[in-house]
mmCIF file of C-alpha atoms in Angstrom:
data_model
loop_
_atom_site.group_PDB
_atom_site.id
_atom_site.type_symbol
_atom_site.label_atom_id
_atom_site.label_comp_id
_atom_site.label_asym_id
_atom_site.label_seq_id
_atom_site.Cartn_x
_atom_site.Cartn_y
_atom_site.Cartn_z
ATOM 1 C CA UNK A 27 55.735 -49.262 -10.057
ATOM 2 C CA UNK A 28 57.364 -50.934 -13.063
ATOM 3 C CA UNK A 29 55.079 -52.089 -15.864
ATOM 4 C CA UNK A 30 55.857 -55.814 -15.778
ATOM 5 C CA UNK A 31 56.782 -58.006 -12.800
ATOM 6 C CA UNK A 32 60.447 -58.781 -12.367
ATOM 7 C CA UNK A 33 60.655 -62.445 -13.263
ATOM 8 C CA UNK A 34 62.927 -64.596 -11.069
ATOM 9 C CA UNK A 35 61.440 -67.938 -12.117
ATOM 10 C CA UNK A 36 63.951 -70.736 -12.738
ATOM 11 C CA UNK A 37 62.306 -71.968 -15.935
ATOM 12 C CA UNK A 38 60.470 -71.342 -18.103
ATOM 13 C CA UNK A 39 62.199 -68.100 -17.419
ATOM 14 C CA UNK A 40 62.528 -64.451 -18.337
ATOM 15 C CA UNK A 41 62.967 -63.471 -21.979
ATOM 16 C CA UNK A 42 64.353 -60.150 -23.232
ATOM 17 C CA UNK A 43 61.625 -57.533 -23.531
ATOM 18 C CA UNK A 44 62.855 -56.610 -27.012
ATOM 19 C CA UNK A 45 62.515 -60.225 -28.129
ATOM 20 C CA UNK A 46 58.952 -60.473 -26.824
ATOM 21 C CA UNK A 47 57.999 -57.265 -28.588
ATOM 22 C CA UNK A 48 59.488 -58.371 -31.899
ATOM 23 C CA UNK A 49 57.804 -61.772 -31.666
ATOM 24 C CA UNK A 50 54.511 -60.036 -30.927
ATOM 25 C CA UNK A 51 54.873 -57.751 -33.937
ATOM 26 C CA UNK A 52 55.561 -60.727 -36.225
ATOM 27 C CA UNK A 53 53.040 -63.143 -34.742
ATOM 28 C CA UNK A 54 50.304 -62.777 -37.360
ATOM 29 C CA UNK A 55 52.367 -61.714 -40.349
ATOM 30 C CA UNK A 56 55.912 -63.005 -40.590
ATOM 31 C CA UNK A 57 58.089 -61.472 -43.290
ATOM 32 C CA UNK A 58 55.152 -59.901 -45.138
ATOM 33 C CA UNK A 59 53.783 -63.378 -45.917
ATOM 34 C CA UNK A 60 50.416 -62.673 -44.328
ATOM 35 C CA UNK A 61 50.915 -65.840 -42.272
ATOM 36 C CA UNK A 62 52.208 -66.658 -38.831
ATOM 37 C CA UNK A 63 55.524 -68.495 -38.782
ATOM 38 C CA UNK A 64 53.692 -71.286 -36.941
ATOM 39 C CA UNK A 65 51.653 -71.834 -40.117
ATOM 40 C CA UNK A 66 54.557 -71.961 -42.571
ATOM 41 C CA UNK A 67 56.111 -75.238 -43.732
ATOM 42 C CA UNK A 68 59.396 -76.239 -42.141
ATOM 43 C CA UNK A 69 60.496 -77.159 -45.682
ATOM 44 C CA UNK A 70 59.967 -73.620 -46.951
ATOM 45 C CA UNK A 71 62.813 -71.203 -47.778
ATOM 46 C CA UNK A 72 61.389 -68.848 -45.142
ATOM 47 C CA UNK A 73 61.883 -71.288 -42.291
ATOM 48 C CA UNK A 74 65.064 -72.683 -43.803
ATOM 49 C CA UNK A 75 66.663 -69.250 -43.469
ATOM 50 C CA UNK A 76 65.737 -69.029 -39.768
ATOM 51 C CA UNK A 77 66.956 -72.563 -39.081
ATOM 52 C CA UNK A 78 70.350 -72.068 -40.694
ATOM 53 C CA UNK A 79 70.838 -68.571 -39.293
ATOM 54 C CA UNK A 80 70.189 -69.849 -35.770
ATOM 55 C CA UNK A 81 72.915 -72.450 -36.196
ATOM 56 C CA UNK A 82 75.307 -69.811 -37.526
ATOM 57 C CA UNK A 83 74.574 -67.516 -34.578
ATOM 58 C CA UNK A 84 75.480 -70.280 -32.132
ATOM 59 C CA UNK A 85 78.690 -70.915 -34.064
ATOM 60 C CA UNK A 86 79.557 -67.230 -33.997
ATOM 61 C CA UNK A 87 78.787 -66.625 -30.323
ATOM 62 C CA UNK A 88 80.603 -69.762 -29.161
ATOM 63 C CA UNK A 89 83.345 -69.528 -31.810
ATOM 64 C CA UNK A 90 82.631 -73.104 -32.805
ATOM 65 C CA UNK A 91 85.203 -74.892 -34.972
ATOM 66 C CA UNK A 92 83.893 -76.471 -38.168
ATOM 67 C CA UNK A 93 83.809 -79.981 -36.720
ATOM 68 C CA UNK A 94 80.957 -79.087 -34.341
ATOM 69 C CA UNK A 95 77.307 -79.472 -35.325
ATOM 70 C CA UNK A 96 74.459 -77.422 -33.856
ATOM 71 C CA UNK A 97 71.378 -79.644 -33.580
ATOM 72 C CA UNK A 98 67.778 -78.920 -32.589
ATOM 73 C CA UNK A 99 66.053 -81.751 -30.719
ATOM 74 C CA UNK A 100 62.796 -82.309 -28.833
ATOM 75 C CA UNK A 101 62.399 -83.689 -25.317
ATOM 76 C CA UNK A 102 64.312 -81.225 -23.172
ATOM 77 C CA UNK A 103 67.486 -82.085 -21.290
ATOM 78 C CA UNK A 104 65.618 -85.043 -19.821
ATOM 79 C CA UNK A 105 65.666 -86.859 -23.160
ATOM 80 C CA UNK A 106 69.388 -86.157 -23.435
ATOM 81 C CA UNK A 107 69.875 -88.016 -20.152
ATOM 82 C CA UNK A 108 68.949 -91.135 -22.150
ATOM 83 C CA UNK A 109 70.352 -90.239 -25.569
ATOM 84 C CA UNK A 110 73.853 -89.573 -24.252
ATOM 85 C CA UNK A 111 74.436 -93.111 -22.932
ATOM 86 C CA UNK A 112 72.512 -94.670 -25.829
ATOM 87 C CA UNK A 113 74.917 -93.033 -28.289
ATOM 88 C CA UNK A 114 78.163 -93.014 -26.302
ATOM 89 C CA UNK A 115 78.116 -95.885 -23.792
ATOM 90 C CA UNK A 116 79.492 -98.855 -25.724
ATOM 91 C CA UNK A 117 79.901 -102.432 -24.420
ATOM 92 C CA UNK A 118 82.885 -102.872 -22.136
ATOM 93 C CA UNK A 119 82.947 -99.190 -21.196
ATOM 94 C CA UNK A 120 81.648 -97.292 -18.161
ATOM 95 C CA UNK A 121 79.915 -93.916 -18.078
ATOM 96 C CA UNK A 122 81.599 -91.564 -15.605
ATOM 97 C CA UNK A 123 79.308 -89.026 -13.891
ATOM 98 C CA UNK A 124 79.836 -86.134 -11.518
ATOM 99 C CA UNK A 125 76.928 -86.203 -9.054
ATOM 100 C CA UNK A 126 76.580 -82.492 -8.326
ATOM 101 C CA UNK A 127 72.845 -82.139 -7.697
ATOM 102 C CA UNK A 128 69.313 -83.091 -8.666
ATOM 103 C CA UNK A 129 69.797 -82.799 -12.421
ATOM 104 C CA UNK A 130 73.016 -84.792 -12.433
ATOM 105 C CA UNK A 131 71.228 -87.404 -10.330
ATOM 106 C CA UNK A 132 68.438 -87.670 -12.898
ATOM 107 C CA UNK A 133 71.006 -88.063 -15.680
ATOM 108 C CA UNK A 134 72.676 -90.881 -13.735
ATOM 109 C CA UNK A 135 69.369 -92.671 -13.177
ATOM 110 C CA UNK A 136 68.729 -92.765 -16.925
ATOM 111 C CA UNK A 137 72.278 -93.845 -17.779
ATOM 112 C CA UNK A 138 71.986 -96.776 -15.369
ATOM 113 C CA UNK A 139 69.147 -98.106 -17.530
ATOM 114 C CA UNK A 140 71.492 -98.235 -20.519
ATOM 115 C CA UNK A 141 74.767 -99.583 -19.141
ATOM 116 C CA UNK A 142 77.413 -99.430 -16.433
ATOM 117 C CA UNK A 143 77.835 -96.154 -14.566
ATOM 118 C CA UNK A 144 80.593 -94.968 -12.268
ATOM 119 C CA UNK A 145 80.089 -91.922 -10.023
ATOM 120 C CA UNK A 146 83.562 -90.464 -9.582
ATOM 121 C CA UNK A 147 82.431 -87.578 -7.383
ATOM 122 C CA UNK A 148 79.340 -87.104 -5.231
ATOM 123 C CA UNK A 149 78.234 -83.956 -3.438
ATOM 124 C CA UNK A 150 75.352 -85.710 -1.699
ATOM 125 C CA UNK A 151 77.093 -85.778 1.697
ATOM 126 C CA UNK A 152 77.252 -81.962 1.599
ATOM 127 C CA UNK A 153 73.625 -81.664 0.421
ATOM 128 C CA UNK A 154 74.914 -80.598 -2.997
ATOM 129 C CA UNK A 155 76.076 -77.223 -1.705
ATOM 130 C CA UNK A 156 79.519 -77.467 -3.294
ATOM 131 C CA UNK A 157 80.784 -78.267 -6.772
ATOM 132 C CA UNK A 158 83.888 -80.454 -7.154
ATOM 133 C CA UNK A 159 87.290 -78.896 -7.600
ATOM 134 C CA UNK A 160 89.211 -79.826 -10.723
ATOM 135 C CA UNK A 161 91.343 -82.121 -8.523
ATOM 136 C CA UNK A 162 88.194 -84.011 -7.505
ATOM 137 C CA UNK A 163 87.336 -84.871 -11.116
ATOM 138 C CA UNK A 164 88.930 -88.167 -12.067
ATOM 139 C CA UNK A 165 88.795 -90.120 -15.322
ATOM 140 C CA UNK A 166 90.027 -93.557 -16.320
ATOM 141 C CA UNK A 167 91.144 -93.442 -19.937
ATOM 142 C CA UNK A 168 90.854 -97.152 -20.670
ATOM 143 C CA UNK A 169 87.502 -97.584 -18.961
ATOM 144 C CA UNK A 170 85.441 -94.403 -19.317
ATOM 145 C CA UNK A 171 83.158 -93.979 -22.325
ATOM 146 C CA UNK A 172 82.745 -90.323 -21.346
ATOM 147 C CA UNK A 173 82.703 -87.935 -18.409
ATOM 148 C CA UNK A 174 79.399 -86.149 -17.779
ATOM 149 C CA UNK A 175 79.185 -82.888 -15.841
ATOM 150 C CA UNK A 176 76.364 -80.474 -15.049
ATOM 151 C CA UNK A 177 77.766 -76.968 -15.337
ATOM 152 C CA UNK A 178 75.082 -75.280 -13.230
ATOM 153 C CA UNK A 179 72.691 -76.860 -10.753
ATOM 154 C CA UNK A 180 69.540 -74.747 -10.609
ATOM 155 C CA UNK A 181 68.098 -76.345 -7.473
ATOM 156 C CA UNK A 182 70.940 -75.680 -5.037
ATOM 157 C CA UNK A 183 72.414 -72.693 -6.842
ATOM 158 C CA UNK A 184 75.877 -74.088 -7.558
ATOM 159 C CA UNK A 185 78.038 -73.668 -10.650
ATOM 160 C CA UNK A 186 81.287 -75.066 -12.021
ATOM 161 C CA UNK A 187 83.504 -72.048 -12.622
ATOM 162 C CA UNK A 188 86.251 -74.017 -14.359
ATOM 163 C CA UNK A 189 86.086 -77.030 -16.647
ATOM 164 C CA UNK A 190 88.502 -79.961 -16.725
ATOM 165 C CA UNK A 191 90.845 -80.602 -19.618
ATOM 166 C CA UNK A 192 90.599 -84.297 -20.508
ATOM 167 C CA UNK A 193 92.555 -86.312 -23.018
ATOM 168 C CA UNK A 194 91.009 -89.334 -24.762
ATOM 169 C CA UNK A 195 87.731 -89.277 -22.809
ATOM 170 C CA UNK A 196 84.820 -87.260 -24.278
ATOM 171 C CA UNK A 197 83.647 -84.483 -21.972
ATOM 172 C CA UNK A 198 79.871 -84.025 -22.031
ATOM 173 C CA UNK A 199 78.025 -81.205 -20.274
ATOM 174 C CA UNK A 200 74.461 -80.352 -19.407
ATOM 175 C CA UNK A 201 74.502 -76.552 -19.701
ATOM 176 C CA UNK A 202 70.754 -76.037 -19.624
ATOM 177 C CA UNK A 203 70.804 -73.180 -17.140
ATOM 178 C CA UNK A 204 73.998 -71.299 -17.909
ATOM 179 C CA UNK A 205 74.673 -71.719 -21.623
ATOM 180 C CA UNK A 206 75.722 -68.449 -23.291
ATOM 181 C CA UNK A 207 76.026 -66.734 -19.905
ATOM 182 C CA UNK A 208 79.827 -66.563 -20.192
ATOM 183 C CA UNK A 209 82.605 -67.373 -22.654
ATOM 184 C CA UNK A 210 84.383 -70.741 -22.396
ATOM 185 C CA UNK A 211 86.652 -72.991 -24.432
ATOM 186 C CA UNK A 212 84.321 -75.167 -26.488
ATOM 187 C CA UNK A 213 87.201 -77.361 -27.673
ATOM 188 C CA UNK A 214 87.249 -79.107 -24.279
ATOM 189 C CA UNK A 215 83.835 -80.661 -24.988
ATOM 190 C CA UNK A 216 82.554 -83.484 -27.156
ATOM 191 C CA UNK A 217 78.905 -82.607 -26.457
ATOM 192 C CA UNK A 218 77.034 -79.756 -24.825
ATOM 193 C CA UNK A 219 73.273 -79.859 -24.469
ATOM 194 C CA UNK A 220 70.766 -77.386 -23.096
ATOM 195 C CA UNK A 221 67.021 -77.088 -22.796
ATOM 196 C CA UNK A 222 66.111 -73.669 -24.128
ATOM 197 C CA UNK A 223 63.668 -72.584 -21.450
ATOM 198 C CA UNK A 224 66.143 -71.079 -19.009
ATOM 199 C CA UNK A 225 68.621 -68.945 -20.928
ATOM 200 C CA UNK A 226 67.836 -69.337 -24.641
ATOM 201 C CA UNK A 227 64.115 -69.117 -25.315
ATOM 202 C CA UNK A 228 60.830 -70.869 -24.597
ATOM 203 C CA UNK A 229 60.360 -74.542 -23.783
ATOM 204 C CA UNK A 230 60.067 -76.855 -26.757
ATOM 205 C CA UNK A 231 63.543 -77.146 -28.251
ATOM 206 C CA UNK A 232 66.803 -78.549 -26.939
ATOM 207 C CA UNK A 233 70.149 -77.446 -28.318
ATOM 208 C CA UNK A 234 72.854 -80.082 -28.787
ATOM 209 C CA UNK A 235 76.337 -78.980 -29.829
ATOM 210 C CA UNK A 236 78.280 -82.051 -30.856
ATOM 211 C CA UNK A 237 81.641 -82.982 -32.314
ATOM 212 C CA UNK A 238 80.796 -85.783 -34.712
ATOM 213 C CA UNK A 239 84.154 -87.515 -34.517
ATOM 214 C CA UNK A 240 83.563 -88.130 -30.795
ATOM 215 C CA UNK A 241 80.653 -90.462 -31.580
ATOM 216 C CA UNK A 242 81.668 -94.104 -31.275
ATOM 217 C CA UNK A 243 80.737 -96.671 -33.883
ATOM 218 C CA UNK A 244 77.387 -98.238 -33.025
ATOM 219 C CA UNK A 245 77.385 -101.934 -32.235
ATOM 220 C CA UNK A 246 73.594 -101.968 -32.304
ATOM 221 C CA UNK A 247 71.183 -99.827 -34.283
ATOM 222 C CA UNK A 248 69.292 -97.083 -32.486
ATOM 223 C CA UNK A 249 65.820 -95.794 -33.348
ATOM 224 C CA UNK A 250 66.234 -92.927 -35.802
ATOM 225 C CA UNK A 251 64.910 -90.261 -33.452
ATOM 226 C CA UNK A 252 67.330 -91.333 -30.706
ATOM 227 C CA UNK A 253 70.430 -91.378 -32.899
ATOM 228 C CA UNK A 254 72.481 -88.176 -33.141
ATOM 229 C CA UNK A 255 73.593 -89.179 -36.625
ATOM 230 C CA UNK A 256 70.009 -88.789 -37.829
ATOM 231 C CA UNK A 257 70.006 -85.142 -36.802
ATOM 232 C CA UNK A 258 73.446 -84.552 -38.284
ATOM 233 C CA UNK A 259 72.558 -86.187 -41.602
ATOM 234 C CA UNK A 260 69.250 -84.322 -41.955
ATOM 235 C CA UNK A 261 70.325 -80.995 -40.426
ATOM 236 C CA UNK A 262 67.753 -81.499 -37.619
ATOM 237 C CA UNK A 263 65.000 -81.709 -40.260
ATOM 238 C CA UNK A 264 64.360 -85.455 -40.239
ATOM 239 C CA UNK A 265 60.922 -84.669 -38.832
ATOM 240 C CA UNK A 266 59.089 -81.396 -38.206
ATOM 241 C CA UNK A 267 61.269 -79.395 -35.819
ATOM 242 C CA UNK A 268 59.853 -77.105 -33.105
ATOM 243 C CA UNK A 269 59.655 -74.191 -35.509
ATOM 244 C CA UNK A 270 58.445 -71.423 -33.223
ATOM 245 C CA UNK A 271 60.800 -72.133 -30.288
ATOM 246 C CA UNK A 272 63.727 -72.168 -32.744
ATOM 247 C CA UNK A 273 62.569 -68.814 -34.105
ATOM 248 C CA UNK A 274 62.474 -67.452 -30.542
ATOM 249 C CA UNK A 275 65.970 -68.790 -29.851
ATOM 250 C CA UNK A 276 67.061 -67.027 -33.039
ATOM 251 C CA UNK A 277 65.788 -63.711 -31.669
ATOM 252 C CA UNK A 278 67.479 -64.292 -28.297
ATOM 253 C CA UNK A 279 70.803 -65.070 -29.968
ATOM 254 C CA UNK A 280 70.560 -61.857 -31.981
ATOM 255 C CA UNK A 281 69.815 -59.990 -28.761
ATOM 256 C CA UNK A 282 72.942 -61.467 -27.141
ATOM 257 C CA UNK A 283 75.039 -60.604 -30.184
ATOM 258 C CA UNK A 284 73.748 -57.034 -30.381
ATOM 259 C CA UNK A 285 74.253 -56.637 -26.624
ATOM 260 C CA UNK A 286 77.963 -57.298 -27.034
ATOM 261 C CA UNK A 287 78.330 -61.082 -26.897
ATOM 262 C CA UNK A 288 79.345 -63.478 -24.143
ATOM 263 C CA UNK A 289 81.963 -61.251 -22.501
ATOM 264 C CA UNK A 290 79.328 -58.602 -21.896
ATOM 265 C CA UNK A 291 76.825 -61.230 -20.705
ATOM 266 C CA UNK A 292 79.351 -62.494 -18.154
ATOM 267 C CA UNK A 293 80.128 -58.975 -16.891
ATOM 268 C CA UNK A 294 76.431 -58.154 -16.520
ATOM 269 C CA UNK A 295 75.695 -61.437 -14.801
ATOM 270 C CA UNK A 296 78.507 -60.921 -12.307
ATOM 271 C CA UNK A 297 77.241 -57.429 -11.506
ATOM 272 C CA UNK A 298 73.643 -58.619 -11.086
ATOM 273 C CA UNK A 299 74.552 -61.554 -8.870
ATOM 274 C CA UNK A 300 76.853 -59.409 -6.735
ATOM 275 C CA UNK A 301 73.956 -57.158 -5.751
ATOM 276 C CA UNK A 302 72.038 -60.070 -4.245
ATOM 277 C CA UNK A 303 74.999 -61.931 -2.755
ATOM 278 C CA UNK A 304 76.113 -58.698 -1.069
ATOM 279 C CA UNK A 305 72.649 -58.308 0.442
ATOM 280 C CA UNK A 306 72.985 -61.843 1.821
ATOM 281 C CA UNK A 307 76.549 -61.530 3.092
ATOM 282 C CA UNK A 308 76.034 -58.119 4.676
ATOM 283 C CA UNK A 309 72.842 -59.103 6.495
ATOM 284 C CA UNK A 310 74.582 -60.228 9.704
ATOM 285 C CA UNK A 311 73.048 -63.699 9.432
ATOM 286 C CA UNK A 312 69.479 -62.620 8.710
ATOM 287 C CA UNK A 313 69.921 -64.185 5.272
ATOM 288 C CA UNK A 314 72.154 -67.197 4.700
ATOM 289 C CA UNK A 315 73.321 -68.455 1.327
ATOM 290 C CA UNK A 316 72.747 -72.141 0.657
ATOM 291 C CA UNK A 317 75.696 -72.688 -1.685
ATOM 292 C CA UNK A 318 79.342 -72.759 -0.648
ATOM 293 C CA UNK A 319 80.856 -69.362 -1.589
ATOM 294 C CA UNK A 320 83.354 -70.914 -4.015
ATOM 295 C CA UNK A 321 80.530 -72.706 -5.863
ATOM 296 C CA UNK A 322 77.960 -69.921 -5.990
ATOM 297 C CA UNK A 323 76.006 -69.726 -9.209
ATOM 298 C CA UNK A 324 75.677 -66.528 -11.221
ATOM 299 C CA UNK A 325 72.364 -67.843 -12.575
ATOM 300 C CA UNK A 326 70.486 -69.222 -9.549
ATOM 301 C CA UNK A 327 70.979 -67.595 -6.155
ATOM 302 C CA UNK A 328 69.665 -69.675 -3.266
ATOM 303 C CA UNK A 329 69.302 -68.467 0.319
ATOM 304 C CA UNK A 330 67.200 -68.784 3.444
ATOM 305 C CA UNK A 331 65.978 -66.691 6.362
ATOM 306 C CA UNK A 332 66.490 -67.859 9.929
ATOM 307 C CA UNK A 333 62.718 -68.167 10.448
ATOM 308 C CA UNK A 334 60.461 -70.299 8.205
ATOM 309 C CA UNK A 335 57.446 -68.068 8.716
ATOM 310 C CA UNK A 336 59.494 -65.044 7.724
ATOM 311 C CA UNK A 337 60.473 -66.840 4.520
ATOM 312 C CA UNK A 338 56.819 -67.251 3.605
ATOM 313 C CA UNK A 339 56.191 -63.603 4.405
ATOM 314 C CA UNK A 340 59.231 -62.581 2.367
ATOM 315 C CA UNK A 341 57.910 -64.330 -0.734
ATOM 316 C CA UNK A 342 54.393 -62.956 -0.236
ATOM 317 C CA UNK A 343 55.546 -59.380 0.306
ATOM 318 C CA UNK A 344 58.014 -59.575 -2.574
ATOM 319 C CA UNK A 345 55.189 -60.527 -4.923
ATOM 320 C CA UNK A 346 53.285 -57.387 -3.903
ATOM 321 C CA UNK A 347 56.343 -55.452 -5.087
ATOM 322 C CA UNK A 348 56.200 -57.352 -8.400
ATOM 323 C CA UNK A 349 59.199 -59.503 -7.544
ATOM 324 C CA UNK A 350 57.883 -62.919 -8.609
ATOM 325 C CA UNK A 351 59.180 -66.481 -8.893
ATOM 326 C CA UNK A 352 61.266 -66.460 -5.698
ATOM 327 C CA UNK A 353 60.093 -69.774 -4.256
ATOM 328 C CA UNK A 354 62.868 -72.335 -3.908
ATOM 329 C CA UNK A 355 62.666 -75.677 -5.664
ATOM 330 C CA UNK A 356 60.157 -78.015 -4.050
ATOM 331 C CA UNK A 357 62.909 -80.464 -3.037
ATOM 332 C CA UNK A 358 64.854 -77.806 -1.113
ATOM 333 C CA UNK A 359 62.446 -75.000 -0.271
ATOM 334 C CA UNK A 360 63.673 -71.628 0.982
ATOM 335 C CA UNK A 361 64.272 -68.815 -1.575
ATOM 336 C CA UNK A 362 65.768 -68.816 -5.056
ATOM 337 C CA UNK A 363 66.368 -65.892 -7.401
ATOM 338 C CA UNK A 364 67.155 -66.913 -10.967
ATOM 339 C CA UNK A 365 69.001 -64.120 -12.714
ATOM 340 C CA UNK A 366 69.502 -65.324 -16.275
ATOM 341 C CA UNK A 367 70.918 -63.235 -19.119
ATOM 342 C CA UNK A 368 67.603 -61.554 -19.926
ATOM 343 C CA UNK A 369 66.869 -60.364 -16.393
ATOM 344 C CA UNK A 370 67.733 -56.644 -16.238
ATOM 345 C CA UNK A 371 70.119 -55.164 -13.683
ATOM 346 C CA UNK A 372 67.316 -53.063 -12.211
ATOM 347 C CA UNK A 373 65.434 -56.246 -11.279
ATOM 348 C CA UNK A 374 68.331 -57.444 -9.130
ATOM 349 C CA UNK A 375 68.707 -53.948 -7.748
ATOM 350 C CA UNK A 376 65.038 -53.935 -6.772
ATOM 351 C CA UNK A 377 65.341 -57.339 -5.088
ATOM 352 C CA UNK A 378 68.461 -56.325 -3.153
ATOM 353 C CA UNK A 379 66.741 -53.162 -1.940
ATOM 354 C CA UNK A 380 63.668 -55.147 -0.913
ATOM 355 C CA UNK A 381 65.869 -57.612 0.999
ATOM 356 C CA UNK A 382 67.486 -54.800 2.972
ATOM 357 C CA UNK A 383 64.162 -53.129 3.711
ATOM 358 C CA UNK A 384 62.582 -56.449 4.750
ATOM 359 C CA UNK A 385 65.474 -57.126 7.103
ATOM 360 C CA UNK A 386 65.060 -53.745 8.789
ATOM 361 C CA UNK A 387 61.380 -54.407 9.441
ATOM 362 C CA UNK A 388 61.759 -57.933 10.791
ATOM 363 C CA UNK A 389 65.132 -57.979 12.568
#
């Protein structure tokens, strides 16, 4: 039996074992200061070095051009659902949203409180089992303030595998659950935001990667803490930042870098996901994937068993084998395995083997 449970929770989610061990070793005495980092001023040179290095690591891993800022904000992706339209949706314009699932729906609800919203694609009729094709994504240059997409929907287990190229309309993406899981062309985007607690670190900090020139001129003043320019001007140090979560993100970024970068992350994630999808597809219908094959996520794998009682038994028996966090989202139910960057290959191997063994016993 392995020492720790294999963690398939969707978020807060698995962290690299090496990162946890380093954080543990530095908890009470960071950098020979005799103090925990949580006790050290965010204005100190010690924290300043962590803060700036974390930004540089993002820039390196994503190959960010100089015009992009890396910002650290509170409030999770949920606050960004409001901040995006507050900063980008100007009078006379419409916010264009792709309704791809629960999280896109929440973003739309908040944008509607700020201004006019247009939903140019909706997957609701298909129960959000399929992402739009690039041909389905439409923009209106004269009307749209921006186009908002959700790159990965954790609830239904769907993922956009290609991003649109848009001229003259800022492209904004919620990448909370698949950021740094694969390489992509950052130049397509005006803004990317991500809550840390799925693929970057613990809950408590949100990463916003923003091209400043994409910000429109404000016609009304925003509260300082809701204005992206505040964070740009003060290097995300206008108020006390979430020091410890940023430190943890720093360690995770170093782990990704030392592991080989985003190309290696993508290769590993494809291999991990394939183990579980193969167990589904080769089960003769015992297991059935919830997402359309062309939209399957490499981060969140959703499936069901033909019998509801067997699903409950599956989750219970899996937990006895230290395979935890497999309950589907409360709005959908069924089974979900979240296989983020930090989840080791052997965890997915163990789950696939358990799935096959469970099928033999209950077919």
